[in-house]
Amino acid sequence: MILVKLGGSVITDKRRIRTFRKQNCLRLCRELRGAAGELFLIHGAGSFGHIMAARYDLQNGVGDDEAERLRKFSQVHMDVRKLNSKVMACMRDNRLTPFSLPPFSFATFSSGKIREFRPEVIGQLVDIGMTPVSFGDIVPDDANNFAICSGDLVMAEAARQFRPSKVIFVADVDGVYDYDPKMNKNARLLGEISPEVLDDIMAEGSGARDVTGSMRGKIERMIEISRHCDSCIVLNGNSPGRLAKAIKGTKVVSTKVIH
Ligand code: IP8
């Protein structure tokens, strides 16, 4: 299996609410064709999820008597499903055979973590040559009534269960940098990232943060994922051709994640 996450920042404009980057998404789906038949695709929520989730503070769940907040969870869920439909359409336009799997169709959640995971729901689709497509979403949660499930959480559990040959994170920059490249023009692209260098480059809390966590937390999760696959890389999806080459096994500008 090849596990790919299309980051929300490459398929949406993260600063403008519900703004889809259709041309980028179409091209990336074309590049994914090389993985057809063995692909599990996950995409982020971008500006269809993070802006409203942060505005309404949805990362802290919802109480039993908060009907108005439930409406907000429902709204964000609807928005991310709209984004998912757009991604699905781009895949179909490229003659891929996507099948949408919201996280709650194969997992249950408690305190924002996966409680049960049913890999057979995903495996069955891959076995018959379909491409399951999951995404960052709002999910029912045993402890907090509702929670936000990042696509990264799905990536981590899928890597543990399926032990993919390749895991590819498609970002809007060339890989992982020592500083945030959007804030610091001297930031240096790292060829490799491992637990040893993580502490040197990032103090807790540094780097951009969104509703599903800090940059450091995301990198820690990638390092964990790298334990369960043959290769794990972060590359730039705004640069045409890199995803297709990485799928083929050609070396591209990227950061290799190792443990
Ligand atoms: O973009 C976030 O998923 P991510 C999901 O994969 C929501 O971290 C609803 C904000």
XYZ file of C-alpha atoms and ligand atoms in Angstrom:
269
model
C 0.000 0.000 0.000
C 0.997 3.612 -0.620
C -0.367 6.088 1.871
C -0.605 9.719 0.721
C -1.830 12.773 2.585
C -2.708 15.823 0.505
C -2.232 18.641 3.015
C -5.041 21.169 3.328
C -2.638 23.930 2.289
C -2.088 22.466 -1.204
C -5.716 21.768 -2.065
C -7.236 24.876 -0.445
C -6.219 28.463 0.177
C -5.817 28.261 3.955
C -6.384 32.003 4.438
C -9.668 32.207 2.530
C -12.609 30.315 3.891
C -13.862 27.406 1.775
C -11.546 28.188 -1.146
C -10.666 25.144 -3.200
C -7.476 25.076 -5.307
C -9.004 23.082 -8.109
C -6.139 23.216 -10.619
C -3.642 22.091 -7.995
C -5.900 19.295 -6.863
C -6.568 18.121 -10.422
C -2.850 17.995 -11.156
C -2.037 16.173 -7.928
C -4.749 13.611 -8.638
C -3.203 13.085 -12.082
C 0.142 12.496 -10.384
C -1.502 9.961 -8.081
C -2.395 7.751 -11.013
C 0.941 5.970 -10.680
C -0.251 4.595 -7.331
C -3.686 3.466 -8.523
C -4.608 0.045 -7.218
C -2.507 0.303 -4.057
C -3.397 3.767 -2.775
C -5.105 4.950 0.404
C -5.550 8.721 0.062
C -6.198 11.065 2.958
C -6.646 14.806 2.664
C -6.594 17.659 5.145
C -9.443 20.082 5.841
C -7.665 23.324 4.916
C -9.893 26.378 4.884
C -13.018 24.177 4.796
C -12.327 23.042 8.373
C -9.678 24.933 10.270
C -11.042 28.478 10.039
C -14.488 27.676 11.475
C -13.145 25.075 13.916
C -10.758 27.681 15.367
C -13.389 30.436 15.382
C -15.809 28.246 17.357
C -13.088 26.624 19.462
C -14.288 23.171 18.442
C -11.121 21.371 19.531
C -12.526 21.241 23.071
C -15.586 19.151 22.265
C -19.141 19.989 23.264
C -21.219 19.692 26.452
C -24.527 17.809 26.702
C -26.663 20.963 26.787
C -24.992 22.990 24.052
C -27.368 22.705 21.120
C -25.939 25.784 19.407
C -22.434 24.307 19.458
C -23.756 21.093 17.979
C -24.918 23.131 15.014
C -21.343 24.371 14.570
C -19.951 20.849 14.584
C -22.563 19.931 12.038
C -21.611 22.942 9.888
C -17.891 22.102 9.832
C -18.653 18.453 9.115
C -20.759 19.540 6.146
C -17.996 21.867 4.921
C -15.265 19.208 5.007
C -17.544 16.797 3.200
C -17.999 19.422 0.487
C -14.223 19.596 0.147
C -14.089 15.799 0.032
C -16.629 15.768 -2.823
C -14.457 18.193 -4.761
C -11.365 16.025 -4.256
C -13.360 12.949 -5.311
C -14.461 14.737 -8.490
C -10.846 15.626 -9.336
C -9.889 11.988 -8.890
C -12.693 10.775 -11.124
C -11.718 13.355 -13.758
C -8.362 11.587 -13.776
C -9.963 8.172 -14.197
C -9.206 7.064 -10.647
C -11.881 5.144 -8.722
C -12.243 6.913 -5.366
C -14.563 5.789 -2.590
C -15.193 8.230 0.239
C -14.585 6.974 3.797
C -15.174 9.556 6.539
C -13.110 8.521 9.598
C -16.239 7.495 11.511
C -16.940 4.817 8.889
C -13.936 2.790 10.077
C -13.067 4.112 13.553
C -14.595 5.149 16.864
C -13.112 7.853 19.066
C -12.586 8.725 22.716
C -10.902 11.927 23.991
C -9.811 12.735 20.445
C -7.973 9.403 20.054
C -8.924 6.354 18.030
C -10.630 3.777 20.286
C -11.392 1.110 17.685
C -10.191 0.862 14.112
C -11.544 -1.467 11.438
C -8.799 -1.866 8.816
C -10.903 -4.359 6.866
C -13.222 -1.531 5.696
C -10.257 0.110 3.958
C -8.448 -3.115 2.964
C -11.501 -4.530 1.224
C -11.696 -1.497 -1.090
C -7.982 -1.544 -1.906
C -8.161 -5.278 -2.631
C -10.720 -4.742 -5.390
C -8.790 -1.835 -6.908
C -10.795 1.085 -5.509
C -9.063 4.048 -3.882
C -10.426 4.758 -0.400
C -10.328 8.475 0.365
C -10.530 9.698 3.944
C -10.101 13.181 5.378
C -9.774 15.370 8.467
C -13.283 15.511 9.897
C -15.565 16.085 12.863
C -16.260 12.789 14.651
C -18.549 11.578 17.459
C -16.418 11.055 20.590
C -17.244 8.966 23.688
C -15.698 11.415 26.135
C -16.392 14.831 24.577
C -19.477 14.122 22.451
C -17.605 15.415 19.413
C -13.955 15.780 18.464
C -11.799 16.851 15.555
C -10.040 13.983 13.832
C -7.013 15.143 11.882
C -6.134 13.346 8.674
C -2.732 12.813 10.358
C -4.362 10.642 13.023
C -5.862 8.467 10.284
C -2.428 8.346 8.584
C -0.789 7.147 11.810
C -3.301 4.392 12.484
C -3.368 3.285 8.842
C 0.451 3.072 8.839
C 0.375 0.920 12.001
C -2.242 -1.404 10.555
C -1.138 -1.710 6.927
C 2.650 -1.187 7.112
C 2.715 0.620 3.740
C 5.746 0.595 1.473
C 5.580 4.395 1.084
C 4.068 7.214 3.092
C 4.033 10.618 1.404
C 2.968 13.895 3.018
C 2.201 16.480 0.349
C 2.805 19.963 1.763
C 2.986 23.498 0.328
C 6.727 23.813 1.010
C 9.676 21.624 -0.019
C 9.718 19.562 3.195
C 10.546 20.183 6.863
C 12.669 23.231 7.675
C 14.685 24.224 10.747
C 12.447 27.299 11.074
C 9.084 28.187 9.583
C 10.039 29.074 5.971
C 7.032 31.370 5.670
C 8.241 33.499 8.592
C 12.009 33.227 8.240
C 13.732 33.616 4.879
C 16.917 32.016 6.207
C 15.093 28.804 7.080
C 16.982 25.734 5.856
C 15.371 22.669 4.284
C 16.300 19.503 6.165
C 17.220 16.464 4.072
C 16.298 14.192 6.967
C 14.386 14.552 10.173
C 14.817 12.181 13.126
C 14.044 12.293 16.868
C 17.662 13.414 17.504
C 17.435 16.563 15.391
C 13.870 17.419 16.337
C 14.959 18.801 19.702
C 17.679 20.937 18.168
C 15.469 22.630 15.642
C 12.215 23.162 17.463
C 11.381 24.356 20.908
C 7.939 23.249 22.114
C 5.293 25.621 20.819
C 7.365 27.030 17.986
C 6.154 27.015 14.408
C 2.660 27.493 13.029
C -0.218 25.908 14.915
C -3.692 24.982 13.737
C -6.667 23.330 15.434
C -5.132 19.883 15.077
C -1.841 20.736 16.751
C 1.576 22.332 16.592
C 4.138 21.768 13.844
C 6.275 19.901 16.356
C 3.395 17.554 17.250
C 2.836 16.847 13.556
C 6.507 16.032 13.013
C 6.535 13.750 16.068
C 3.614 11.893 14.545
C 5.460 11.575 11.202
C 8.458 10.105 13.020
C 6.146 7.589 14.667
C 4.677 6.753 11.243
C 8.173 6.184 9.828
C 8.498 3.183 12.204
C 5.712 1.409 10.322
C 6.709 1.844 6.677
C 9.690 1.429 4.360
C 9.887 5.113 3.465
C 8.242 8.288 4.745
C 8.785 11.656 3.058
C 7.417 15.204 3.023
C 7.423 16.950 -0.355
C 6.081 20.048 -2.076
C 2.797 19.532 -3.913
C 2.990 22.978 -5.497
C 5.949 21.794 -7.526
C 4.574 19.823 -10.521
C 5.858 16.291 -10.958
C 7.391 15.681 -7.546
C 4.540 13.561 -6.221
C 4.453 11.433 -9.385
C 8.228 10.904 -9.244
C 8.188 10.016 -5.553
C 5.456 7.452 -6.199
C 7.658 5.884 -8.881
C 10.565 5.779 -6.464
C 12.636 8.554 -8.090
C 14.456 10.818 -5.643
C 12.965 14.331 -5.410
C 13.542 17.426 -3.296
C 11.927 16.444 0.007
C 12.571 15.638 3.651
C 13.009 12.014 4.574
C 11.486 11.140 7.945
C 13.434 8.519 9.898
C 13.307 7.075 13.388
O -6.403 19.251 8.221
C -8.581 18.822 10.409
O -7.896 17.840 9.661
P -6.396 18.099 9.156
C -10.081 18.541 10.493
O -5.989 16.815 8.491
C -10.918 19.720 10.836
O -5.538 18.334 10.375
C -12.368 19.493 10.838
C -10.482 20.906 11.111
